[in-house]
């Protein structure tokens, strides 16, 4: 037969549990209205990647491959190309002509973001990534690029100098 201390211990445990229950009952309900209202994420949330541009609209990625080297899932594919006097896509010598991330493999670890020397690859807050088609989970550069800043073209074309220019 339970002695008095056991009874008091049980009563105290029940009272403690009910305190938590009543406290939660009085708190406002945190109901997400998704999909009518998109959820708000904390800044640190690692969602779909975004390839950033600089203030002139040029791509920040300089195709150095450091993100691909750091990726533990081996899911970043890059093809580099040289910027020329006629066409400049990034601020560096090279730009990523092709930049794909395979979301079938990505584990959203953020190592690519940490490795990037130009802060080009970042995590955004996109989360609606589910698909029945694995091919659609290979996300291309064009899908990841940040929008152009107002008035920027995103590429700089320079006309080759001519004799008439005195060059
Ligand atoms: S988040 Fe991690 S797994 Fe995904 S692309 Fe970046 S390094 Fe690779
Ligand atoms: S995203 Fe960053 S780390 Fe990756 S290739 Fe471009 S500049 Fe290099």
Short mmCIF file of N, CA and C and ligand atoms in Angstrom, two decimals:
data_model
loop_
_atom_site.label_atom_id
_atom_site.label_comp_id
_atom_site.label_asym_id
_atom_site.label_seq_id
_atom_site.Cartn_x
_atom_site.Cartn_y
_atom_site.Cartn_z
N UNK A 1 0.84 -1.18 0.00
CA UNK A 1 0.00 0.00 0.00
C UNK A 1 0.89 1.25 0.00
N UNK A 2 0.48 2.18 -0.88
CA UNK A 2 1.30 3.40 -1.01
C UNK A 2 1.28 4.20 0.27
N UNK A 3 2.44 4.69 0.65
CA UNK A 3 2.47 5.53 1.83
C UNK A 3 2.16 6.98 1.45
N UNK A 4 2.08 7.84 2.49
CA UNK A 4 1.65 9.23 2.27
C UNK A 4 2.58 10.01 1.33
N UNK A 5 3.90 9.75 1.42
CA UNK A 5 4.85 10.50 0.57
C UNK A 5 4.64 10.16 -0.90
N UNK A 6 4.30 8.87 -1.19
CA UNK A 6 4.04 8.49 -2.59
C UNK A 6 2.82 9.23 -3.11
N UNK A 7 1.78 9.31 -2.27
CA UNK A 7 0.55 9.99 -2.68
C UNK A 7 0.83 11.47 -2.96
N UNK A 8 1.58 12.09 -2.07
CA UNK A 8 1.89 13.52 -2.26
C UNK A 8 2.74 13.74 -3.50
N UNK A 9 3.68 12.83 -3.74
CA UNK A 9 4.55 12.93 -4.92
C UNK A 9 3.73 12.84 -6.20
N UNK A 10 2.78 11.91 -6.22
CA UNK A 10 1.92 11.74 -7.40
C UNK A 10 1.06 12.98 -7.61
N UNK A 11 0.50 13.49 -6.52
CA UNK A 11 -0.35 14.68 -6.62
C UNK A 11 0.44 15.87 -7.14
N UNK A 12 1.68 15.99 -6.67
CA UNK A 12 2.53 17.10 -7.12
C UNK A 12 2.84 16.97 -8.61
N UNK A 13 3.08 15.74 -9.06
CA UNK A 13 3.38 15.51 -10.48
C UNK A 13 2.19 15.86 -11.34
N UNK A 14 0.99 15.45 -10.87
CA UNK A 14 -0.24 15.77 -11.63
C UNK A 14 -0.46 17.27 -11.68
N UNK A 15 -0.26 17.93 -10.54
CA UNK A 15 -0.44 19.39 -10.48
C UNK A 15 0.53 20.09 -11.43
N UNK A 16 1.77 19.59 -11.48
CA UNK A 16 2.78 20.18 -12.37
C UNK A 16 2.36 20.03 -13.83
N UNK A 17 1.90 18.82 -14.16
CA UNK A 17 1.46 18.56 -15.54
C UNK A 17 0.28 19.43 -15.93
N UNK A 18 -0.69 19.57 -15.00
CA UNK A 18 -1.89 20.37 -15.29
C UNK A 18 -1.54 21.85 -15.42
N UNK A 19 -0.51 22.29 -14.70
CA UNK A 19 -0.07 23.69 -14.82
C UNK A 19 0.37 23.98 -16.24
N UNK A 20 1.14 23.06 -16.80
CA UNK A 20 1.60 23.23 -18.19
C UNK A 20 0.39 23.23 -19.12
N UNK A 21 -0.55 22.30 -18.88
CA UNK A 21 -1.73 22.22 -19.73
C UNK A 21 -2.53 23.52 -19.70
N UNK A 22 -2.80 24.04 -18.52
CA UNK A 22 -3.61 25.27 -18.41
C UNK A 22 -2.87 26.47 -19.00
N UNK A 23 -1.54 26.47 -18.82
CA UNK A 23 -0.76 27.58 -19.37
C UNK A 23 -0.87 27.58 -20.90
N UNK A 24 -0.78 26.43 -21.50
CA UNK A 24 -0.88 26.34 -22.96
C UNK A 24 -2.29 26.70 -23.43
N UNK A 25 -3.32 26.34 -22.61
CA UNK A 25 -4.71 26.65 -22.99
C UNK A 25 -4.94 28.15 -23.05
N UNK A 26 -4.23 28.89 -22.23
CA UNK A 26 -4.40 30.34 -22.18
C UNK A 26 -3.57 31.06 -23.24
N UNK A 27 -2.59 30.37 -23.84
CA UNK A 27 -1.74 31.03 -24.84
C UNK A 27 -2.50 31.14 -26.15
N UNK A 28 -2.21 32.18 -26.96
CA UNK A 28 -2.88 32.29 -28.26
C UNK A 28 -2.47 31.13 -29.17
N UNK A 29 -3.42 30.66 -29.98
CA UNK A 29 -3.15 29.54 -30.88
C UNK A 29 -2.24 30.01 -32.01
N UNK A 30 -1.22 29.21 -32.33
CA UNK A 30 -0.31 29.53 -33.43
C UNK A 30 -0.68 28.65 -34.61
N UNK A 31 -1.67 29.05 -35.34
CA UNK A 31 -2.14 28.25 -36.47
C UNK A 31 -1.65 28.87 -37.77
N UNK A 32 -0.91 28.08 -38.56
CA UNK A 32 -0.47 28.56 -39.87
C UNK A 32 -1.63 28.42 -40.86
N UNK A 33 -1.90 29.46 -41.62
CA UNK A 33 -3.00 29.44 -42.58
C UNK A 33 -2.53 29.00 -43.96
N UNK A 34 -1.40 28.29 -44.02
CA UNK A 34 -0.87 27.82 -45.29
C UNK A 34 -1.86 26.89 -45.97
N UNK A 35 -2.12 26.94 -47.27
CA UNK A 35 -1.39 27.75 -48.26
C UNK A 35 -1.98 29.14 -48.51
N UNK A 36 -3.05 29.52 -47.80
CA UNK A 36 -3.62 30.85 -48.03
C UNK A 36 -2.64 31.95 -47.63
N UNK A 37 -1.91 31.71 -46.54
CA UNK A 37 -0.91 32.68 -46.09
C UNK A 37 0.42 31.93 -45.97
N UNK A 38 1.44 32.44 -46.65
CA UNK A 38 2.74 31.77 -46.58
C UNK A 38 3.34 31.92 -45.19
N UNK A 39 3.94 30.87 -44.68
CA UNK A 39 4.55 30.98 -43.34
C UNK A 39 5.75 31.91 -43.35
N UNK A 40 6.02 32.49 -42.20
CA UNK A 40 7.19 33.37 -42.07
C UNK A 40 8.31 32.56 -41.41
N UNK A 41 9.48 32.61 -42.03
CA UNK A 41 10.60 31.85 -41.50
C UNK A 41 11.59 32.77 -40.80
N UNK A 42 12.33 32.21 -39.88
CA UNK A 42 13.42 32.96 -39.27
C UNK A 42 14.53 33.15 -40.31
N UNK A 43 15.33 34.18 -40.11
CA UNK A 43 16.40 34.50 -41.05
C UNK A 43 17.31 33.31 -41.32
N UNK A 44 17.55 32.52 -40.27
CA UNK A 44 18.53 31.44 -40.41
C UNK A 44 17.98 30.23 -41.17
N UNK A 45 16.69 30.26 -41.52
CA UNK A 45 16.08 29.10 -42.20
C UNK A 45 16.80 28.82 -43.51
N UNK A 46 17.13 27.56 -43.76
CA UNK A 46 17.82 27.17 -44.99
C UNK A 46 16.82 26.62 -45.98
N UNK A 47 16.32 27.51 -46.82
CA UNK A 47 15.39 27.08 -47.86
C UNK A 47 16.09 26.96 -49.20
N UNK A 48 15.32 27.07 -50.26
CA UNK A 48 15.88 26.94 -51.61
C UNK A 48 16.99 27.98 -51.83
N UNK A 49 17.99 27.59 -52.61
CA UNK A 49 19.15 28.47 -52.81
C UNK A 49 18.81 29.65 -53.70
N UNK A 50 19.53 30.73 -53.47
CA UNK A 50 19.42 31.92 -54.31
C UNK A 50 20.83 32.31 -54.74
N UNK A 51 21.02 32.55 -56.02
CA UNK A 51 22.31 33.05 -56.53
C UNK A 51 22.20 34.57 -56.59
N UNK A 52 23.04 35.22 -55.83
CA UNK A 52 22.89 36.67 -55.65
C UNK A 52 23.58 37.46 -56.76
N UNK A 53 23.10 38.68 -56.93
CA UNK A 53 23.70 39.64 -57.87
C UNK A 53 24.28 40.80 -57.06
N UNK A 54 25.22 41.54 -57.70
CA UNK A 54 25.73 42.74 -57.02
C UNK A 54 24.80 43.91 -57.32
N UNK A 55 25.17 45.11 -56.84
CA UNK A 55 24.28 46.26 -56.96
C UNK A 55 24.07 46.68 -58.42
N UNK A 56 24.98 46.23 -59.33
CA UNK A 56 24.83 46.56 -60.75
C UNK A 56 24.06 45.47 -61.51
N UNK A 57 23.67 44.44 -60.80
CA UNK A 57 22.94 43.35 -61.44
C UNK A 57 23.84 42.25 -61.95
N UNK A 58 25.17 42.42 -61.83
CA UNK A 58 26.08 41.36 -62.27
C UNK A 58 26.01 40.19 -61.30
N UNK A 59 26.23 39.00 -61.83
CA UNK A 59 26.19 37.81 -60.98
C UNK A 59 27.38 37.79 -60.04
N UNK A 60 27.15 37.48 -58.80
CA UNK A 60 28.26 37.43 -57.83
C UNK A 60 29.11 36.17 -58.00
N UNK A 61 28.52 35.13 -58.59
CA UNK A 61 29.27 33.89 -58.75
C UNK A 61 30.38 34.08 -59.78
N UNK A 62 31.61 33.68 -59.41
CA UNK A 62 32.75 33.80 -60.30
C UNK A 62 33.27 32.42 -60.71
N UNK A 63 32.42 31.43 -60.56
CA UNK A 63 32.73 30.07 -61.02
C UNK A 63 34.05 29.54 -60.47
N UNK A 64 34.24 29.67 -59.18
CA UNK A 64 35.49 29.18 -58.56
C UNK A 64 35.39 27.71 -58.14
N UNK A 65 34.20 27.16 -58.13
CA UNK A 65 33.96 25.74 -57.81
C UNK A 65 34.14 25.40 -56.33
N UNK A 66 34.37 26.38 -55.47
CA UNK A 66 34.58 26.05 -54.05
C UNK A 66 33.32 25.46 -53.42
N UNK A 67 32.16 25.93 -53.83
CA UNK A 67 30.91 25.39 -53.28
C UNK A 67 30.75 23.92 -53.67
N UNK A 68 31.07 23.63 -54.94
CA UNK A 68 30.95 22.24 -55.40
C UNK A 68 31.92 21.33 -54.65
N UNK A 69 33.13 21.87 -54.37
CA UNK A 69 34.13 21.07 -53.64
C UNK A 69 33.69 20.83 -52.20
N UNK A 70 32.97 21.79 -51.63
CA UNK A 70 32.57 21.67 -50.22
C UNK A 70 31.31 20.82 -50.04
N UNK A 71 30.58 20.60 -51.11
CA UNK A 71 29.28 19.93 -51.00
C UNK A 71 29.45 18.44 -50.67
N UNK A 72 28.94 18.00 -49.52
CA UNK A 72 29.12 16.59 -49.15
C UNK A 72 28.23 15.64 -49.96
N UNK A 73 27.21 16.20 -50.60
CA UNK A 73 26.29 15.36 -51.37
C UNK A 73 26.64 15.36 -52.86
N UNK A 74 27.68 16.10 -53.23
CA UNK A 74 28.14 16.16 -54.62
C UNK A 74 26.98 16.51 -55.56
N UNK A 75 26.23 17.53 -55.21
CA UNK A 75 25.03 17.80 -56.01
C UNK A 75 25.08 19.13 -56.74
N UNK A 76 26.25 19.80 -56.74
CA UNK A 76 26.37 21.06 -57.47
C UNK A 76 27.15 20.81 -58.75
N UNK A 77 26.58 21.24 -59.87
CA UNK A 77 27.25 21.09 -61.17
C UNK A 77 27.45 22.47 -61.77
N UNK A 78 28.71 22.78 -62.12
CA UNK A 78 29.02 24.12 -62.64
C UNK A 78 29.79 23.97 -63.94
N UNK A 79 29.46 24.81 -64.91
CA UNK A 79 30.30 24.98 -66.09
C UNK A 79 30.72 26.44 -66.12
N UNK A 80 32.04 26.68 -66.15
CA UNK A 80 32.55 28.06 -66.11
C UNK A 80 32.76 28.59 -67.51
N UNK A 81 32.66 29.91 -67.64
CA UNK A 81 32.97 30.58 -68.91
C UNK A 81 33.68 31.88 -68.58
N UNK A 82 34.48 32.37 -69.54
CA UNK A 82 35.25 33.60 -69.33
C UNK A 82 34.38 34.82 -69.64
N UNK A 83 34.47 35.82 -68.80
CA UNK A 83 33.90 37.12 -69.16
C UNK A 83 34.78 37.72 -70.25
N UNK A 84 34.19 38.44 -71.17
CA UNK A 84 34.97 39.09 -72.23
C UNK A 84 34.69 40.58 -72.22
N UNK A 85 35.46 41.32 -73.02
CA UNK A 85 35.22 42.76 -73.12
C UNK A 85 33.84 43.03 -73.71
N UNK A 86 33.37 42.10 -74.53
CA UNK A 86 32.08 42.30 -75.17
C UNK A 86 30.91 41.92 -74.27
N UNK A 87 31.16 40.98 -73.40
CA UNK A 87 30.05 40.50 -72.56
C UNK A 87 30.56 40.14 -71.17
N UNK A 88 30.08 40.85 -70.19
CA UNK A 88 30.49 40.58 -68.81
C UNK A 88 29.25 40.19 -68.00
N UNK A 89 29.31 39.02 -67.39
CA UNK A 89 28.17 38.53 -66.61
C UNK A 89 28.41 38.62 -65.11
N UNK A 90 29.71 38.63 -64.71
CA UNK A 90 30.03 38.70 -63.28
C UNK A 90 31.17 39.68 -63.06
N UNK A 91 31.47 39.96 -61.81
CA UNK A 91 32.53 40.91 -61.50
C UNK A 91 33.92 40.30 -61.59
N UNK A 92 34.04 38.99 -61.72
CA UNK A 92 35.34 38.32 -61.75
C UNK A 92 35.76 37.99 -63.17
N UNK A 93 36.82 37.17 -63.27
CA UNK A 93 37.28 36.77 -64.60
C UNK A 93 36.30 35.82 -65.27
N UNK A 94 35.67 34.99 -64.43
CA UNK A 94 34.78 33.97 -65.00
C UNK A 94 33.39 34.09 -64.40
N UNK A 95 32.45 33.45 -65.03
CA UNK A 95 31.10 33.36 -64.50
C UNK A 95 30.59 31.93 -64.71
N UNK A 96 29.53 31.60 -64.02
CA UNK A 96 28.97 30.25 -64.16
C UNK A 96 27.98 30.25 -65.33
N UNK A 97 28.43 29.63 -66.43
CA UNK A 97 27.53 29.51 -67.59
C UNK A 97 26.39 28.55 -67.24
N UNK A 98 26.77 27.50 -66.53
CA UNK A 98 25.77 26.53 -66.03
C UNK A 98 25.99 26.39 -64.53
N UNK A 99 24.91 26.43 -63.77
CA UNK A 99 25.02 26.21 -62.31
C UNK A 99 23.74 25.47 -61.90
N UNK A 100 23.89 24.20 -61.64
CA UNK A 100 22.72 23.39 -61.25
C UNK A 100 22.91 22.85 -59.83
N UNK A 101 21.83 22.75 -59.09
CA UNK A 101 21.85 22.01 -57.82
C UNK A 101 20.79 20.92 -57.93
N UNK A 102 21.21 19.71 -57.62
CA UNK A 102 20.30 18.57 -57.68
C UNK A 102 19.62 18.41 -56.31
N UNK A 103 18.35 18.81 -56.24
CA UNK A 103 17.63 18.74 -54.97
C UNK A 103 17.18 17.32 -54.63
N UNK A 104 17.43 16.36 -55.51
CA UNK A 104 17.24 14.96 -55.11
C UNK A 104 18.28 14.55 -54.07
N UNK A 105 19.42 15.26 -54.10
CA UNK A 105 20.54 14.89 -53.23
C UNK A 105 20.83 15.90 -52.15
N UNK A 106 20.49 17.17 -52.38
CA UNK A 106 20.87 18.23 -51.43
C UNK A 106 20.27 17.96 -50.05
N UNK A 107 21.09 18.15 -49.03
CA UNK A 107 20.63 17.94 -47.65
C UNK A 107 20.53 19.27 -46.89
N UNK A 108 20.64 20.39 -47.63
CA UNK A 108 20.47 21.73 -47.05
C UNK A 108 21.39 21.94 -45.83
N UNK A 109 22.63 21.48 -46.00
CA UNK A 109 23.58 21.59 -44.89
C UNK A 109 24.19 22.99 -44.81
N UNK A 110 24.17 23.72 -45.92
CA UNK A 110 24.72 25.09 -45.91
C UNK A 110 26.22 25.16 -46.13
N UNK A 111 26.88 24.04 -46.38
CA UNK A 111 28.33 24.07 -46.58
C UNK A 111 28.70 24.90 -47.81
N UNK A 112 27.89 24.83 -48.85
CA UNK A 112 28.18 25.60 -50.06
C UNK A 112 28.15 27.09 -49.76
N UNK A 113 27.19 27.50 -48.94
CA UNK A 113 27.06 28.92 -48.57
C UNK A 113 28.29 29.36 -47.78
N UNK A 114 28.72 28.51 -46.86
CA UNK A 114 29.89 28.83 -46.04
C UNK A 114 31.16 28.94 -46.89
N UNK A 115 31.24 28.09 -47.93
CA UNK A 115 32.47 28.03 -48.73
C UNK A 115 32.59 29.16 -49.73
N UNK A 116 31.50 29.81 -50.07
CA UNK A 116 31.51 30.79 -51.18
C UNK A 116 32.24 32.08 -50.78
N UNK A 117 33.30 32.44 -51.53
CA UNK A 117 34.08 33.62 -51.16
C UNK A 117 33.39 34.93 -51.56
N UNK A 118 32.37 34.88 -52.39
CA UNK A 118 31.74 36.13 -52.86
C UNK A 118 30.30 36.28 -52.37
N UNK A 119 29.89 35.41 -51.47
CA UNK A 119 28.50 35.43 -50.98
C UNK A 119 27.50 35.32 -52.12
N UNK A 120 27.88 34.54 -53.13
CA UNK A 120 27.00 34.39 -54.29
C UNK A 120 25.87 33.39 -54.02
N UNK A 121 26.23 32.26 -53.46
CA UNK A 121 25.19 31.24 -53.20
C UNK A 121 24.71 31.40 -51.76
N UNK A 122 23.41 31.53 -51.62
CA UNK A 122 22.82 31.72 -50.29
C UNK A 122 21.58 30.84 -50.18
N UNK A 123 21.11 30.69 -48.97
CA UNK A 123 19.83 30.01 -48.78
C UNK A 123 18.73 31.05 -48.71
N UNK A 124 17.71 30.87 -49.52
CA UNK A 124 16.53 31.71 -49.40
C UNK A 124 15.52 31.04 -48.48
N UNK A 125 14.27 31.45 -48.58
CA UNK A 125 13.23 30.89 -47.73
C UNK A 125 12.23 30.04 -48.51
N UNK A 126 12.55 29.75 -49.77
CA UNK A 126 11.65 28.91 -50.57
C UNK A 126 11.59 27.51 -50.00
N UNK A 127 10.39 26.97 -49.91
CA UNK A 127 10.26 25.63 -49.31
C UNK A 127 9.33 24.71 -50.10
N UNK A 128 8.65 25.25 -51.11
CA UNK A 128 7.69 24.41 -51.84
C UNK A 128 8.44 23.65 -52.94
N UNK A 129 9.16 22.64 -52.54
CA UNK A 129 10.08 21.96 -53.44
C UNK A 129 9.64 20.53 -53.79
N UNK A 130 8.57 20.05 -53.20
CA UNK A 130 8.18 18.66 -53.43
C UNK A 130 7.75 18.46 -54.88
N UNK A 131 8.08 17.30 -55.41
CA UNK A 131 7.73 17.01 -56.79
C UNK A 131 7.63 15.50 -56.97
N UNK A 132 6.76 15.08 -57.91
CA UNK A 132 6.70 13.66 -58.28
C UNK A 132 7.71 13.33 -59.36
N UNK A 133 8.31 14.38 -59.94
CA UNK A 133 9.21 14.21 -61.07
C UNK A 133 10.62 14.58 -60.64
N UNK A 134 11.48 13.59 -60.49
CA UNK A 134 12.83 13.86 -59.98
C UNK A 134 13.61 14.78 -60.91
N UNK A 135 13.30 14.72 -62.22
CA UNK A 135 14.04 15.58 -63.16
C UNK A 135 13.80 17.05 -62.86
N UNK A 136 12.61 17.36 -62.35
CA UNK A 136 12.30 18.78 -62.06
C UNK A 136 13.00 19.26 -60.79
N UNK A 137 13.64 18.35 -60.08
CA UNK A 137 14.35 18.73 -58.86
C UNK A 137 15.80 19.12 -59.12
N UNK A 138 16.19 19.11 -60.38
CA UNK A 138 17.51 19.67 -60.73
C UNK A 138 17.26 21.14 -61.04
N UNK A 139 17.67 21.98 -60.10
CA UNK A 139 17.36 23.41 -60.19
C UNK A 139 18.47 24.13 -60.92
N UNK A 140 18.11 24.90 -61.94
CA UNK A 140 19.09 25.56 -62.79
C UNK A 140 19.37 26.98 -62.31
N UNK A 141 20.49 27.48 -62.80
CA UNK A 141 20.92 28.85 -62.44
C UNK A 141 19.79 29.87 -62.68
N UNK A 142 19.13 29.75 -63.82
CA UNK A 142 18.09 30.72 -64.18
C UNK A 142 16.95 30.71 -63.16
N UNK A 143 16.72 29.58 -62.50
CA UNK A 143 15.67 29.50 -61.48
C UNK A 143 16.14 30.05 -60.13
N UNK A 144 17.47 30.10 -59.96
CA UNK A 144 18.01 30.50 -58.65
C UNK A 144 18.43 31.96 -58.60
N UNK A 145 18.64 32.58 -59.76
CA UNK A 145 19.18 33.94 -59.77
C UNK A 145 18.23 34.92 -59.10
N UNK A 146 18.83 35.80 -58.27
CA UNK A 146 18.03 36.85 -57.63
C UNK A 146 17.52 37.81 -58.70
N UNK A 147 16.40 38.48 -58.44
CA UNK A 147 15.90 39.44 -59.42
C UNK A 147 16.89 40.58 -59.64
N UNK A 148 16.83 41.16 -60.82
CA UNK A 148 17.71 42.30 -61.12
C UNK A 148 17.31 43.50 -60.29
N UNK A 149 18.31 44.27 -59.82
CA UNK A 149 17.95 45.53 -59.16
C UNK A 149 17.33 46.48 -60.20
N UNK A 150 16.50 47.43 -59.77
CA UNK A 150 15.84 48.33 -60.71
C UNK A 150 16.86 49.04 -61.61
N UNK A 151 16.62 48.99 -62.92
CA UNK A 151 17.47 49.71 -63.88
C UNK A 151 18.69 48.94 -64.34
N UNK A 152 18.99 47.78 -63.75
CA UNK A 152 20.18 47.01 -64.14
C UNK A 152 19.82 45.99 -65.21
N UNK A 153 20.79 45.70 -66.10
CA UNK A 153 20.52 44.75 -67.17
C UNK A 153 21.02 43.35 -66.81
N UNK A 154 21.94 43.25 -65.86
CA UNK A 154 22.45 41.94 -65.47
C UNK A 154 23.62 41.49 -66.31
N UNK A 155 23.98 42.23 -67.35
CA UNK A 155 25.17 41.93 -68.12
C UNK A 155 25.67 43.24 -68.70
N UNK A 156 26.99 43.31 -68.88
CA UNK A 156 27.57 44.53 -69.43
C UNK A 156 28.15 44.20 -70.79
N UNK A 157 27.68 44.87 -71.80
CA UNK A 157 28.22 44.68 -73.14
C UNK A 157 29.07 45.88 -73.48
N UNK A 158 30.28 45.61 -73.93
CA UNK A 158 31.19 46.71 -74.30
C UNK A 158 31.51 46.57 -75.78
N UNK A 159 31.28 47.62 -76.53
CA UNK A 159 31.59 47.57 -77.96
C UNK A 159 33.10 47.64 -78.14
N UNK A 160 33.64 46.80 -79.00
CA UNK A 160 35.08 46.78 -79.22
C UNK A 160 35.57 48.13 -79.72
N UNK A 161 36.73 48.63 -79.24
CA UNK A 161 37.23 49.93 -79.69
C UNK A 161 37.57 49.90 -81.17
N UNK A 162 37.34 50.99 -81.84
CA UNK A 162 37.62 51.09 -83.28
C UNK A 162 38.71 52.13 -83.50
N UNK A 163 39.26 52.17 -84.76
CA UNK A 163 40.29 53.14 -85.11
C UNK A 163 39.77 54.57 -84.94
N UNK A 164 38.46 54.74 -85.20
CA UNK A 164 37.86 56.07 -85.10
C UNK A 164 37.90 56.59 -83.68
N UNK A 165 37.97 55.64 -82.70
CA UNK A 165 38.03 56.06 -81.29
C UNK A 165 39.43 56.50 -80.89
N UNK A 166 40.41 56.35 -81.87
CA UNK A 166 41.78 56.74 -81.56
C UNK A 166 42.56 55.67 -80.84
N UNK A 167 42.05 54.40 -80.87
CA UNK A 167 42.77 53.28 -80.23
C UNK A 167 43.58 52.51 -81.25
S1 LIG B 1 23.24 22.79 -48.96
FE1 LIG B 1 24.81 21.20 -48.61
S2 LIG B 1 24.12 19.45 -49.82
FE2 LIG B 1 22.97 21.24 -50.56
S3 LIG B 1 24.15 22.02 -52.29
FE3 LIG B 1 24.86 23.12 -50.47
S4 LIG B 1 26.63 21.93 -49.73
FE4 LIG B 1 25.49 20.62 -51.13
S1 LIG B 2 28.65 30.10 -55.88
FE1 LIG B 2 30.45 30.96 -54.82
S2 LIG B 2 31.72 29.19 -54.31
FE2 LIG B 2 30.26 28.52 -55.86
S3 LIG B 2 31.34 28.74 -57.80
FE3 LIG B 2 30.15 30.62 -57.47
S4 LIG B 2 31.59 32.02 -56.45
FE4 LIG B 2 32.48 29.98 -56.26
#
